Short mmCIF file of C-alpha atoms in Angstrom, two decimals:
data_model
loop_
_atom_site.label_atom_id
_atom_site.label_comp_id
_atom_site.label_asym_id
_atom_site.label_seq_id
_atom_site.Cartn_x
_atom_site.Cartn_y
_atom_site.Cartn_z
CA UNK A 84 -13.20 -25.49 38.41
CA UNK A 85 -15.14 -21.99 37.42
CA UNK A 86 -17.73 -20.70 39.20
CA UNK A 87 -20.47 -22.48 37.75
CA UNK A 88 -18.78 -25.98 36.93
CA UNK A 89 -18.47 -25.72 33.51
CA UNK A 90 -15.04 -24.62 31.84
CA UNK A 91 -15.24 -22.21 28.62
CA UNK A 92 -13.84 -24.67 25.46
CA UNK A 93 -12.46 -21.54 23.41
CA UNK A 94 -11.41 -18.26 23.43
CA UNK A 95 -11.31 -15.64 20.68
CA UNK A 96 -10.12 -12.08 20.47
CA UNK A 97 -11.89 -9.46 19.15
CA UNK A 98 -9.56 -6.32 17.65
CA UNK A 99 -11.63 -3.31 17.84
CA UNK A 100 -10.70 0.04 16.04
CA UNK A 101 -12.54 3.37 15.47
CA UNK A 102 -14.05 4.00 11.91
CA UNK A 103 -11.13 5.93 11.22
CA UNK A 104 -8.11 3.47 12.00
CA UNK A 105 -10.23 0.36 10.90
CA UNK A 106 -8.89 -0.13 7.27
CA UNK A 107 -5.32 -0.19 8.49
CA UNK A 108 -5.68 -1.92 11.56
CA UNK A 109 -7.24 -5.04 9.63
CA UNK A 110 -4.87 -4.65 6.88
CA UNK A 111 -1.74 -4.71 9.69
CA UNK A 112 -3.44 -8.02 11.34
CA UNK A 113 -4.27 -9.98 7.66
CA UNK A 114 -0.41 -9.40 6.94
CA UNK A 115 0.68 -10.19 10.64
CA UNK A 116 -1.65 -13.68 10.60
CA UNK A 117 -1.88 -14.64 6.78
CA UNK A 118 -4.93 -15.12 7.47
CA UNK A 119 -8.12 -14.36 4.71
CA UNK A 120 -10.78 -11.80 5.65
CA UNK A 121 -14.37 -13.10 5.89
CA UNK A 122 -17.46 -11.29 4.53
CA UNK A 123 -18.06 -8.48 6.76
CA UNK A 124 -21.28 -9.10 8.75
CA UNK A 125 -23.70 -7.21 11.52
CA UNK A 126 -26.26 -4.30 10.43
CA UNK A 127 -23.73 -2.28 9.86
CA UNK A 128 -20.75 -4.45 8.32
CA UNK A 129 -19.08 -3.44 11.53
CA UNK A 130 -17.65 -7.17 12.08
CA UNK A 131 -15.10 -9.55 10.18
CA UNK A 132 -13.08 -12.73 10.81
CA UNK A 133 -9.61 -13.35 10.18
CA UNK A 134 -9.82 -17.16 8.85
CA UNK A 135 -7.15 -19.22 8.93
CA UNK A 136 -6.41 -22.32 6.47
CA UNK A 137 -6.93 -24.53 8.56
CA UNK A 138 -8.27 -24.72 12.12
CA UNK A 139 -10.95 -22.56 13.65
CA UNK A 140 -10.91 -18.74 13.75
CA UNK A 141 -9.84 -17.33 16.97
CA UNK A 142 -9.28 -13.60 16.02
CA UNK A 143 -11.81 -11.30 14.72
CA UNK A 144 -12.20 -7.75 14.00
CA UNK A 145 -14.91 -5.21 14.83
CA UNK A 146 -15.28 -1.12 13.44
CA UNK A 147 -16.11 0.47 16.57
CA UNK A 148 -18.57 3.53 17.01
CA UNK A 149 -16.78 5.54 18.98
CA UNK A 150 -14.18 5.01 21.91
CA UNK A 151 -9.97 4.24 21.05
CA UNK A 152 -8.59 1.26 19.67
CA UNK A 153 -8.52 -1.84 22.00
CA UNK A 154 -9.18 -5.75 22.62
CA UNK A 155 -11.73 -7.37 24.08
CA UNK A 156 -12.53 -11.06 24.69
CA UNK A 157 -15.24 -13.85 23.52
CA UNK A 158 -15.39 -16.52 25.97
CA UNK A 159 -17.13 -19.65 24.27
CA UNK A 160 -19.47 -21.56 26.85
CA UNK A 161 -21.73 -23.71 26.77
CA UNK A 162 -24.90 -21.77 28.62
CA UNK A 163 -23.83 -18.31 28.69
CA UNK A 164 -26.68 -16.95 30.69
CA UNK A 165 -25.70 -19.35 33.96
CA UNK A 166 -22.37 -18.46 33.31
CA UNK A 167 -22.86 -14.82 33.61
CA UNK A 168 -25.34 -15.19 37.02
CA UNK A 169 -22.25 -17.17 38.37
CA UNK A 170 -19.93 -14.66 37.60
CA UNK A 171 -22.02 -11.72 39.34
CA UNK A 172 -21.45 -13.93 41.88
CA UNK A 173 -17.99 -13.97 41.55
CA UNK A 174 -17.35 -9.95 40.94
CA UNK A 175 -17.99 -9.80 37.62
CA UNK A 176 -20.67 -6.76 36.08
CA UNK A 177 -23.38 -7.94 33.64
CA UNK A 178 -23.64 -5.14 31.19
CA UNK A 179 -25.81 -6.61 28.10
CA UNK A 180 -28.28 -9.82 27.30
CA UNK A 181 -28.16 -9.38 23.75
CA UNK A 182 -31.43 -11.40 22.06
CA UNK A 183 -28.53 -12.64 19.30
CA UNK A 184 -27.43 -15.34 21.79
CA UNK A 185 -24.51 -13.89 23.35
CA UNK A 186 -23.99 -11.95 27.20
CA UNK A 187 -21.72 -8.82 27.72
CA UNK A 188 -20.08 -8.56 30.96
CA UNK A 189 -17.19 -6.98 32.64
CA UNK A 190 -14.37 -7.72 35.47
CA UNK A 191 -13.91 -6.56 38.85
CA UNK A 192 -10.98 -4.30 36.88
CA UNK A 193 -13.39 -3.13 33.98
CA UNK A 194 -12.42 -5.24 31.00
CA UNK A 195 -15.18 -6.14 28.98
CA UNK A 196 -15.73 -9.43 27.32
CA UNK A 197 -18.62 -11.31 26.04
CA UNK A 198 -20.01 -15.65 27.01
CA UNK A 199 -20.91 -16.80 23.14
CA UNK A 200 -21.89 -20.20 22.26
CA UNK A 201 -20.58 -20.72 18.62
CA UNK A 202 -18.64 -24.02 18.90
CA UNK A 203 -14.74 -24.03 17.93
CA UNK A 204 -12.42 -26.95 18.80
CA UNK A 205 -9.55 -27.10 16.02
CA UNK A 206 -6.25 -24.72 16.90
CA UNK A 207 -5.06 -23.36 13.35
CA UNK A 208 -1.16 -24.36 12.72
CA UNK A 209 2.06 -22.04 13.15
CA UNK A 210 2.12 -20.17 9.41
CA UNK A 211 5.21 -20.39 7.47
CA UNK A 212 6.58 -17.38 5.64
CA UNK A 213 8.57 -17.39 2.72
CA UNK A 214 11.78 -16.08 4.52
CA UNK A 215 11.34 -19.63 6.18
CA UNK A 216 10.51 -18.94 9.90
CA UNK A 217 7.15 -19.60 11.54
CA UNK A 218 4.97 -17.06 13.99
CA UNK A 219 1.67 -17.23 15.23
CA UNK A 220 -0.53 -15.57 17.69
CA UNK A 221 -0.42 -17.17 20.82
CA UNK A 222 -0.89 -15.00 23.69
CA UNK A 223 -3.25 -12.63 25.23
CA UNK A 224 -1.80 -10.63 28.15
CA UNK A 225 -4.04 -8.29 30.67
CA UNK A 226 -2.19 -5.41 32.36
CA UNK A 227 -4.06 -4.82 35.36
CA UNK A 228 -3.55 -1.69 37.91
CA UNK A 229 -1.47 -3.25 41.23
CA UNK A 230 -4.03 -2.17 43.28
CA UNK A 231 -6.81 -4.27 41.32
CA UNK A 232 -3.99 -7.39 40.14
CA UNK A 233 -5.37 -9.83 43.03
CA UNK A 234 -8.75 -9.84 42.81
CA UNK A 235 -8.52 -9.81 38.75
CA UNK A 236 -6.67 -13.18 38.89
CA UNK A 237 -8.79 -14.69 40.85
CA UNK A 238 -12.25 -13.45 38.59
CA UNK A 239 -10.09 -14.99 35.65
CA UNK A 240 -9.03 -17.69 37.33
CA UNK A 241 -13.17 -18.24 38.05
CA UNK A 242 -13.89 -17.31 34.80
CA UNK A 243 -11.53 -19.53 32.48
CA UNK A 244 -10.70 -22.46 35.01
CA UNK A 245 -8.08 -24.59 34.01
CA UNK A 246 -4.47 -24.88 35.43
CA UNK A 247 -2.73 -21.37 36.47
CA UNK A 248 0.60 -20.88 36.62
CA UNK A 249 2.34 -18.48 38.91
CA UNK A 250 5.71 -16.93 38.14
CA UNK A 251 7.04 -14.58 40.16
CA UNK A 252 9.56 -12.76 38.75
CA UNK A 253 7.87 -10.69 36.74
CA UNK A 254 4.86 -11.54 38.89
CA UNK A 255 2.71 -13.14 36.32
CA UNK A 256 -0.61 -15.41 36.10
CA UNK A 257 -0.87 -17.49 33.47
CA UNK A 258 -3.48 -19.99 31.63
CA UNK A 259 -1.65 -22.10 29.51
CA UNK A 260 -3.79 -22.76 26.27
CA UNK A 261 -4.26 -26.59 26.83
CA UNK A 262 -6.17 -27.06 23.55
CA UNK A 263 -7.41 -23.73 23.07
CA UNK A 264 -5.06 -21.33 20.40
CA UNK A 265 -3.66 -19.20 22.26
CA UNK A 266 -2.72 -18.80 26.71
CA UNK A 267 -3.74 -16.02 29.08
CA UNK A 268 -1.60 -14.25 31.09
CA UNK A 269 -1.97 -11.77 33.50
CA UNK A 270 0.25 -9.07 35.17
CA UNK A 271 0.57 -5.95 37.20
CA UNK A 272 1.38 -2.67 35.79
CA UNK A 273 2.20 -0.29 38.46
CA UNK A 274 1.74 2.89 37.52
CA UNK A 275 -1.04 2.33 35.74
CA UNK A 276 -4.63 3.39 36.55
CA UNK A 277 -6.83 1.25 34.38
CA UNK A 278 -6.90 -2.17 32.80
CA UNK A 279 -5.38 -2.84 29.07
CA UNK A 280 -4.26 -5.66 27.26
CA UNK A 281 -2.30 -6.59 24.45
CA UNK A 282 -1.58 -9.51 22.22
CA UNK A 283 1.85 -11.89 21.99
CA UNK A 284 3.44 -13.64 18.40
CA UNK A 285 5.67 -16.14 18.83
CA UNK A 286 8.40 -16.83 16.51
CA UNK A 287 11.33 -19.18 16.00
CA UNK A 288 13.69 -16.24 14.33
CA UNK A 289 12.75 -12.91 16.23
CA UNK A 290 15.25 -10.40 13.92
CA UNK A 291 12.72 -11.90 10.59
CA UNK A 292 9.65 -11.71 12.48
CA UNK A 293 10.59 -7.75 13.56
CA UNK A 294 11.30 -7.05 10.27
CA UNK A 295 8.24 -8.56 8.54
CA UNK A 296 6.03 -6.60 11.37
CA UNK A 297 7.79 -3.47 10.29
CA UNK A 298 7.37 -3.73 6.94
CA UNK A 299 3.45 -4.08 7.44
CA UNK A 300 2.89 -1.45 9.43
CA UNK A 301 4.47 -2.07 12.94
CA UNK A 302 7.06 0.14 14.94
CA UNK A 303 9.49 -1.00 17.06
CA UNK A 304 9.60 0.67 21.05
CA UNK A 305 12.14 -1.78 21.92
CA UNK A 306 14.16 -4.82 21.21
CA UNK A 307 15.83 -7.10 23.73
CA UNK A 308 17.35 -10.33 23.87
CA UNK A 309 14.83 -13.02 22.92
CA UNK A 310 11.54 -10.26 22.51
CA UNK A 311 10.34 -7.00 20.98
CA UNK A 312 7.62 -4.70 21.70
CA UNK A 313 5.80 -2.91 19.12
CA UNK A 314 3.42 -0.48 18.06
CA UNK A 315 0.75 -1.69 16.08
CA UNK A 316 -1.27 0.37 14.07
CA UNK A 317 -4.07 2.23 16.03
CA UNK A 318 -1.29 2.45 19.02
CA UNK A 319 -1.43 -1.10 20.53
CA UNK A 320 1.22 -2.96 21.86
CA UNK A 321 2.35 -5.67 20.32
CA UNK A 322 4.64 -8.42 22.02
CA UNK A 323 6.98 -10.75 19.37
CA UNK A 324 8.55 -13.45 21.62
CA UNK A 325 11.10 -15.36 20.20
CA UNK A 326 10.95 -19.54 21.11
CA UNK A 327 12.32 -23.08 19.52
CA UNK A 328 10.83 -23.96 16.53
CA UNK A 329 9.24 -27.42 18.68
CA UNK A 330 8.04 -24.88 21.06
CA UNK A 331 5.94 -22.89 18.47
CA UNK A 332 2.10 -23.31 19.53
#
């Protein structure tokens, strides 16, 4: 149960890039998805979608102002202004009523995400490529300061609802999707001083996926058994986890 009774019925990420690393970060994420760009929109042209073949969208893009390359979330409610007075309540910061229908906020750990309305209910399919394996975005992951990990699980836990699951080695939160396209999960990072977060793809053949990654733009930091972590472009992490094919999301 959240805060205010009513559970969000969608979540979309937002990949946000300074004018200067905008072109190749949305050229990186069309080849990564396979997804079509939309018609850029806002007063500016500042905002696109990444539109899938089938199913709703669930990742979008944004040319920032000013300030580095990052994520941020869109948490699709029903009421977004009772949300956001019951997540005050709950820790969170209001930081813009926007008169275009949608609320700005931010956690007890600083990461900023917006309470939209725009109604979404169909998860797009795994994407086949032509060497034959399947990927898809299917994870966003929060790295949040030890000192701050507690009470940012439980404003998540407030603000998504839904079943957690807790893992403990690595210590881990996590809000399976359960109908939405992709899961949350949330973990310490020890050393670190301030929240950031970072996007998974899983794959049935993680040696093809790398490879295709590469070859759009991606570098590899390190390989293991069973994952990779990459450098997208504009310096993000990127996570490629490698499942069963029946697994896939």
């Amino acid at each position: 149960m959240t805060a205010s009774g009513a559970a969000p019925f969608w979540l979309t990420v937002f990949l946000d890039y300074p004018a200067g690393e905008f072109d190749a970060g949305v050229g990186f994420w069309r080849a990564a998805t396979g997804y079509a760009l939309s018609v850029p929109r806002g007063e500016a042209g500042e905002f696109a979608t990444l539109v899938p073949p089938s199913g709703d969208d669930f990742l979008k893009v944004q040319r920032l102002g000013d300030g580095a390359t990052r994520l941020h979330l869109d948490v699709h409610v029903d009421d977004p202004w009772t949300r956001a007075e019951a997540l005050e309540a709950a820790g969170g910061e209001l930081v813009e009523e926007s008169p275009h229908g949608y609320v700005v906020m931010r956690s007890p750990a600083g990461f900023t995400f917006c309470l939209v309305r725009h109604p979404s209910s169909r998860v797009a399919p795994v994407t086949r490529w032509p060497a034959g394996h399947h990927s898809r975005v299917s994870r966003f992951c929060l790295d949040v300061p030890r000192k701050r990990y507690a009470e940012e699980v439980a404003f998540f836990q407030e603000l998504l609802g839904g079943e957690w699951v807790e893992v403990d080695e690595p210590e881990t939160a996590l809000r399976p999707a359960a109908g939405w396209p992709l899961d949350v999960r949330l973990q310490p990072a020890e050393v670190a001083s301030t929240v950031t977060s970072h996007l998974h793809i899983a794959t049935d053949d993680l040696a093809a996926e790398v490879e295709r990654l590469e070859s759009s733009g991606a570098r590899a930091r390190a390989v293991r058994t069973g994952k990779a972590i990459l450098e997208a472009p504009g310096g993000s992490a990127l996570c490629v986890v490698e499942i069963s094919a029946d697994e896939l999301p």
